[in-house]
PDB file of C-alpha atoms in Angstrom:
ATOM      1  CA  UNK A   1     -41.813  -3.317  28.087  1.00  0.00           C
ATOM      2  CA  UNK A   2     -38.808  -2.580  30.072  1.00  0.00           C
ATOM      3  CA  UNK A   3     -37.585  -5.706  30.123  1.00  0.00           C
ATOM      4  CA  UNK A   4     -37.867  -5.357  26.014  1.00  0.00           C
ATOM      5  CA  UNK A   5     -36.052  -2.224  25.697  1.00  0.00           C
ATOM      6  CA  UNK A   6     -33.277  -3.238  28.455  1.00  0.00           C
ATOM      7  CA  UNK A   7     -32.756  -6.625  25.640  1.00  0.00           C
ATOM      8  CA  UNK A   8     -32.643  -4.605  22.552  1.00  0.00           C
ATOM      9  CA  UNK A   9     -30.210  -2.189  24.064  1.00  0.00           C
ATOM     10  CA  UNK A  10     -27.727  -4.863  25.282  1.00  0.00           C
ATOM     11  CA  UNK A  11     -28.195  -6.331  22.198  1.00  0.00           C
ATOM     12  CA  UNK A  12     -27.121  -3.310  20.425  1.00  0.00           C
ATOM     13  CA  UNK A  13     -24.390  -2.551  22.508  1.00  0.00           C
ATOM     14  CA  UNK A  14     -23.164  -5.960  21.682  1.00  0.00           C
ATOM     15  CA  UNK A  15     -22.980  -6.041  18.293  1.00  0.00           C
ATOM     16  CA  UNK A  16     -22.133  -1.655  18.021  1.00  0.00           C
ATOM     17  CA  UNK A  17     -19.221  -1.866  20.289  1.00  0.00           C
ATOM     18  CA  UNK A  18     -17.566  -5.620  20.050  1.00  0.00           C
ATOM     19  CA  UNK A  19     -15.604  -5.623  17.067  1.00  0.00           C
ATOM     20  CA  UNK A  20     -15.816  -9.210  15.352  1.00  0.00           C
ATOM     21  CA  UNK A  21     -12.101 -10.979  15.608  1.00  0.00           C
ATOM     22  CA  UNK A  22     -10.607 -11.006  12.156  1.00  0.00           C
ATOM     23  CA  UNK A  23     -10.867 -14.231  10.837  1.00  0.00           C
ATOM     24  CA  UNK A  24      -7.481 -14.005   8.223  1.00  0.00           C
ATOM     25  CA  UNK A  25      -7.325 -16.523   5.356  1.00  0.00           C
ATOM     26  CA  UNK A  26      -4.450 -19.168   5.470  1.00  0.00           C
ATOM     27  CA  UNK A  27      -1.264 -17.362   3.672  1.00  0.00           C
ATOM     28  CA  UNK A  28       0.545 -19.864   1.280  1.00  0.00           C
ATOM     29  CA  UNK A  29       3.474 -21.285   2.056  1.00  0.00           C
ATOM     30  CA  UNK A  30       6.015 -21.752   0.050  1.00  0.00           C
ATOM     31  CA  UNK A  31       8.700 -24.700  -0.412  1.00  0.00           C
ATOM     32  CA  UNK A  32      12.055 -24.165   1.491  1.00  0.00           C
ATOM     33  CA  UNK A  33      15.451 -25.704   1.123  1.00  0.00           C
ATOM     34  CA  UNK A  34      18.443 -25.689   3.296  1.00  0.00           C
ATOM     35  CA  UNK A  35      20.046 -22.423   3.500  1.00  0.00           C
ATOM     36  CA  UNK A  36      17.120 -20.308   2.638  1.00  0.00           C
ATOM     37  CA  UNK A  37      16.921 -17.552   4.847  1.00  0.00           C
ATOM     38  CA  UNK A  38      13.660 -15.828   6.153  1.00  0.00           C
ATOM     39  CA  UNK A  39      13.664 -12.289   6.984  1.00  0.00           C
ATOM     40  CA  UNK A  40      10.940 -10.472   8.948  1.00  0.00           C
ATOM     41  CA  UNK A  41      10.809  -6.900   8.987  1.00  0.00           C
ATOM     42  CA  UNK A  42       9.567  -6.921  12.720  1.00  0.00           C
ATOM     43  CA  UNK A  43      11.016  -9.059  15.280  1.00  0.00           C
ATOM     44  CA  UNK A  44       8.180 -11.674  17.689  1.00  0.00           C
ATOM     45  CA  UNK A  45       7.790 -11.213  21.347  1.00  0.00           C
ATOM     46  CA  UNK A  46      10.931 -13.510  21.578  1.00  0.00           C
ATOM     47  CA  UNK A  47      13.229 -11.322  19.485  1.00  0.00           C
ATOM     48  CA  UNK A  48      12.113  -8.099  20.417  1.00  0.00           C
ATOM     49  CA  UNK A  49      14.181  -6.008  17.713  1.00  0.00           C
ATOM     50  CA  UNK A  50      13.322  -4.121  14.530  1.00  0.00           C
ATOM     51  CA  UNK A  51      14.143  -7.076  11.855  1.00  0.00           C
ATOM     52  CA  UNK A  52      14.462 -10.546  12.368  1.00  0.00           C
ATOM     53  CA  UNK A  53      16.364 -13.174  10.089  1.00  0.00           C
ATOM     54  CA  UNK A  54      16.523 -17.328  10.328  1.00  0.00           C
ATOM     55  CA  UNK A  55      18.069 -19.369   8.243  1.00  0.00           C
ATOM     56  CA  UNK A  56      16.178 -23.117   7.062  1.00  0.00           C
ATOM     57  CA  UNK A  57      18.227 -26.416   8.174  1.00  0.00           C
ATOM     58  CA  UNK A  58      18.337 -29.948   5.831  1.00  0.00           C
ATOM     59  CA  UNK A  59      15.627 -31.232   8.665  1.00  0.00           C
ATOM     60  CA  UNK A  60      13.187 -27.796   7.458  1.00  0.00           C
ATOM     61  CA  UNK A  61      14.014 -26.386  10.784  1.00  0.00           C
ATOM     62  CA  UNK A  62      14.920 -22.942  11.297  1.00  0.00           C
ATOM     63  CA  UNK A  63      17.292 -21.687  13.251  1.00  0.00           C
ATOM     64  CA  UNK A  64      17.742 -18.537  14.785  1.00  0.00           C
ATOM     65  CA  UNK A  65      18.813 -15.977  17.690  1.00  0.00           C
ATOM     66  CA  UNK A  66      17.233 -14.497  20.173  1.00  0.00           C
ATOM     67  CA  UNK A  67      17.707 -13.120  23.927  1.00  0.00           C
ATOM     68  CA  UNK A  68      17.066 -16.595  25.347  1.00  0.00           C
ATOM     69  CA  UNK A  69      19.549 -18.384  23.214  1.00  0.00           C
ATOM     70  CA  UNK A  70      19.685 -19.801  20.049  1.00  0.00           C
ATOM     71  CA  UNK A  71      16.356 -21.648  18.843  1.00  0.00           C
ATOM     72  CA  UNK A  72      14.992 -24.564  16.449  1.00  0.00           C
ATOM     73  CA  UNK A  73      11.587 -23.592  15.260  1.00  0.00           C
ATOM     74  CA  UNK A  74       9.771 -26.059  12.459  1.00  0.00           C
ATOM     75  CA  UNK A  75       9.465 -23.913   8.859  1.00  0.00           C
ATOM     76  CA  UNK A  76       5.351 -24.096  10.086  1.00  0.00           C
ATOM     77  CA  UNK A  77       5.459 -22.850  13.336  1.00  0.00           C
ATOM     78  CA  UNK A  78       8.046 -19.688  11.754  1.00  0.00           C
ATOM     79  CA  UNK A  79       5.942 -18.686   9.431  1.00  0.00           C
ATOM     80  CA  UNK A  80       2.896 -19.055  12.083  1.00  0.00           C
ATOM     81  CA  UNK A  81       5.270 -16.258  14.470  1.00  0.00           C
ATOM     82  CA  UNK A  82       5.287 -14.023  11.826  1.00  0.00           C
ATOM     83  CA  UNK A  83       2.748 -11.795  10.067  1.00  0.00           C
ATOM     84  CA  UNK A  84       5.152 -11.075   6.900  1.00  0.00           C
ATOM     85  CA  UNK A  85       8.292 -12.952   5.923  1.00  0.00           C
ATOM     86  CA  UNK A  86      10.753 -12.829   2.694  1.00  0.00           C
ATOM     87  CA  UNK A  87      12.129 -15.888   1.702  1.00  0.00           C
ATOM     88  CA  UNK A  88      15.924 -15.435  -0.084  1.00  0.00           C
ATOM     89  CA  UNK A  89      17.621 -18.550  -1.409  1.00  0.00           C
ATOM     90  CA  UNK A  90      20.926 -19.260  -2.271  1.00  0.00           C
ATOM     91  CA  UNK A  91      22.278 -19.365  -5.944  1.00  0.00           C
ATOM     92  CA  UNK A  92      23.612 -22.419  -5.332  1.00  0.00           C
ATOM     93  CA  UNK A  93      22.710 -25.532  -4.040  1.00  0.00           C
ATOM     94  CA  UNK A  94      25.837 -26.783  -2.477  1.00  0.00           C
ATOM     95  CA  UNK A  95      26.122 -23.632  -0.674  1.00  0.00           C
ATOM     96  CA  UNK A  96      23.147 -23.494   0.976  1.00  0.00           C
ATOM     97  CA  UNK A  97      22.987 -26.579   2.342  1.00  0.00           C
ATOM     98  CA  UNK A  98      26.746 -26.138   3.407  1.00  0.00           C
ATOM     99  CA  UNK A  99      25.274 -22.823   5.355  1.00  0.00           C
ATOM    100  CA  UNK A 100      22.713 -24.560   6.603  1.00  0.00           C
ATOM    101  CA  UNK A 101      25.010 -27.428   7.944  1.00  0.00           C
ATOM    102  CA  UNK A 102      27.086 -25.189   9.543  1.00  0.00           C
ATOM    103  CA  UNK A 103      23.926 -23.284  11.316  1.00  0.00           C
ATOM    104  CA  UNK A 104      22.637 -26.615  12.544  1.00  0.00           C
ATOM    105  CA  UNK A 105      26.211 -26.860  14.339  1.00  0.00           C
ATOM    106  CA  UNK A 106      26.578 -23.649  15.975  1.00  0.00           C
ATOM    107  CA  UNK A 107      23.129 -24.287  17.399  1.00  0.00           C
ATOM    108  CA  UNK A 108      23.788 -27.790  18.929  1.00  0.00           C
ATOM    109  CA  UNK A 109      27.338 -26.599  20.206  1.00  0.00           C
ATOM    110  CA  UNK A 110      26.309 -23.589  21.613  1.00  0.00           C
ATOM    111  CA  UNK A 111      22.352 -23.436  22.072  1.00  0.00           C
ATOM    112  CA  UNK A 112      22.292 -20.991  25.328  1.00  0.00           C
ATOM    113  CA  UNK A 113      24.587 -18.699  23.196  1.00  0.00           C
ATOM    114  CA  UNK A 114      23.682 -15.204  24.748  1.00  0.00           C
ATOM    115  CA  UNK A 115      21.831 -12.737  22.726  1.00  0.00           C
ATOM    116  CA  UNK A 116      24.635  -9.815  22.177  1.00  0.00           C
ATOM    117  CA  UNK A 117      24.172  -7.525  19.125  1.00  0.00           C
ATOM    118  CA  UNK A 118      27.195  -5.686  19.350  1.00  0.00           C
ATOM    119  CA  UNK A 119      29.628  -8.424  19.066  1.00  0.00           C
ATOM    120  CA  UNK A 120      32.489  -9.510  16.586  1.00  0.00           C
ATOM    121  CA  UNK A 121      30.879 -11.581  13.603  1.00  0.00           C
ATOM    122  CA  UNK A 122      34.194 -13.707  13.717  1.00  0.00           C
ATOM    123  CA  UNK A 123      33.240 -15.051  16.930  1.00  0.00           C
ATOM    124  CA  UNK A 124      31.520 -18.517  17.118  1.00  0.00           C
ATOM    125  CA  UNK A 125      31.681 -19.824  20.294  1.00  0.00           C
ATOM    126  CA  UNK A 126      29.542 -17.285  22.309  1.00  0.00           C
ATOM    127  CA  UNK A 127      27.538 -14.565  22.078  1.00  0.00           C
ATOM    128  CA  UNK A 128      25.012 -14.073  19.195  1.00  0.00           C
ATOM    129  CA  UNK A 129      22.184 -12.695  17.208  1.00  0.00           C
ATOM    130  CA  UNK A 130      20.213 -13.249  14.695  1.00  0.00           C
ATOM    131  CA  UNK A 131      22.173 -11.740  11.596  1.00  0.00           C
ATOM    132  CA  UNK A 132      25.775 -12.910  12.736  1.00  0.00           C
ATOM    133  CA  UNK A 133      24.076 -16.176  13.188  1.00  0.00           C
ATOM    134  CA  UNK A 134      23.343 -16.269   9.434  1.00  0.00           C
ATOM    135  CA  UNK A 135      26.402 -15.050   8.268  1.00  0.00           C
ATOM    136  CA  UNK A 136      28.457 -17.640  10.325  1.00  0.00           C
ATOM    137  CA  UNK A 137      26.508 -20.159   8.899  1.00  0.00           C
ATOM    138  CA  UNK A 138      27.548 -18.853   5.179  1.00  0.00           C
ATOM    139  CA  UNK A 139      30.761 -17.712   5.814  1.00  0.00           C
ATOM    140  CA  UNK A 140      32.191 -20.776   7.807  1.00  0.00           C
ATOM    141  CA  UNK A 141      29.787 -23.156   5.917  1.00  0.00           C
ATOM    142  CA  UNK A 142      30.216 -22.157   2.487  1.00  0.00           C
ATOM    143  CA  UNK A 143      33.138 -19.508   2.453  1.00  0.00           C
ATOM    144  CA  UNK A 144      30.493 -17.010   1.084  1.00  0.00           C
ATOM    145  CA  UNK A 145      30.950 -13.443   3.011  1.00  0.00           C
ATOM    146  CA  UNK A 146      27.271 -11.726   2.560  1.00  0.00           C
ATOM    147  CA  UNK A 147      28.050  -8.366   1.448  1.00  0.00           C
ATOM    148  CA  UNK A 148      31.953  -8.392   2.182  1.00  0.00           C
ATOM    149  CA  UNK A 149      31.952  -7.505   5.870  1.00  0.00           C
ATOM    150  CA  UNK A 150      35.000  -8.054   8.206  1.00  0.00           C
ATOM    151  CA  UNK A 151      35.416 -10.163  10.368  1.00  0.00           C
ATOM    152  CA  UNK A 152      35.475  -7.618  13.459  1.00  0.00           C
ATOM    153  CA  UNK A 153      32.376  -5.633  11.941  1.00  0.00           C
ATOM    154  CA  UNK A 154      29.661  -5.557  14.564  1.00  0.00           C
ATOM    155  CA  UNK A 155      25.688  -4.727  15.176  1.00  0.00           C
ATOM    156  CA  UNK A 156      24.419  -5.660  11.189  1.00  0.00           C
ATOM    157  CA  UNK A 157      20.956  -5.177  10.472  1.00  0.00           C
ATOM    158  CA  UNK A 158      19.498  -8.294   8.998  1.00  0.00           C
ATOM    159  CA  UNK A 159      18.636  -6.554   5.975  1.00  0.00           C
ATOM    160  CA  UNK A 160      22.261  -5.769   5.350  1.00  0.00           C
ATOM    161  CA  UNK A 161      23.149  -9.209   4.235  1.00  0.00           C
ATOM    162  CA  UNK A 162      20.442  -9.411   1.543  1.00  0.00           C
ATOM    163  CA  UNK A 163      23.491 -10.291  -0.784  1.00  0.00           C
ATOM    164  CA  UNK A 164      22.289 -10.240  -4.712  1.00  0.00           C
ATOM    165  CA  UNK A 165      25.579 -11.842  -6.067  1.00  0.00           C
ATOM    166  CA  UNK A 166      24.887 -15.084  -3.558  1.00  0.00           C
ATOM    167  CA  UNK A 167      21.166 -14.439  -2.858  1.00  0.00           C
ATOM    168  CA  UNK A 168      17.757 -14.276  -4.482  1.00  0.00           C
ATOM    169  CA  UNK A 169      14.428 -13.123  -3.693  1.00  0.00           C
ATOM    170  CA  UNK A 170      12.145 -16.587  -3.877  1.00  0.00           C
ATOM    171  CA  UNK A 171       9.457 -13.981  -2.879  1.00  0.00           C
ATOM    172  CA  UNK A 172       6.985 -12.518   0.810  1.00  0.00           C
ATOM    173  CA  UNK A 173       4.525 -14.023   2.308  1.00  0.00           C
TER     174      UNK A 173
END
């Protein structure tokens, strides 16, 4: 009998006090193009900040900044880092794959690029993060300056160049 009541206890406790892992169902995904740009409003493990932004190459790669350097994720594995992300796309075409051109060079000519928030957007050939990172790639790629900043404006949030005259909203996920 004690045996009995020792079983039904554990077996209790197991099922009262273990929560069940969430199981979450698969969150659509939708179709990128080159310059799209994919803003999270909380940074991974790798970024560590309050806002995170990447911007999608012609090989659907996106590239982005963070304290280790800059980084090539696949579009899958992104979305996979992050719990929420807004996809903005360029109005046009030509420009966005311009911008995403020029991202694809700043990351193979300067991939170890260290992570420095509070630095010059002008600058190219050193330190970075993720927002100057995008607006490099559209202001040297496509000679579109998101939201008019100058050139010796530091520290932008990546929400800040959520430009409606060049950008849209393709919608969260």
């Amino acid at each position: 009998m004690k045996k009995l009541i020792t079983g039904i206890m554990t077996f209790l406790a197991v099922f009262l006090f273990i929560k069940p892992k969430k199981v979450l169902a698969p969150r659509s995904q939708p179709e990128v193009k080159p310059g799209d740009l994919l803003f999270s409003p909380l940074g991974q493990k790798d970024s560590f900040y309050i806002g995170h932004v990447g911007i999608v190459t012609e090989d659907m790669s996106v590239i982005h900044s963070i304290p280790k350097g800059l980084k090539k994720d696949d579009v899958d594995h992104f979305f996979g880092k992050f719990k929420r992300l807004s996809l903005y796309r360029s109005k046009s075409e030509e420009a966005g794959t311009r911008s995403a051109a020029f991202a694809l060079h700043l990351y193979e000519s300067n991939t170890k690029a260290p992570y420095r928030f509070f630095t010059k957007l002008k600058e190219t050939d050193g330190e970075q993060y993720c927002t100057k990172l995008v607006w490099q790639a559209y202001y040297y790629g496509a000679g579109i300056n998101l939201k008019k900043f100058p050139l010796y404006a530091r520290a932008i949030h990546p929400e800040f160049v959520k430009d409606s005259r060049h950008l849209y909203k393709v919608g969260s996920y």
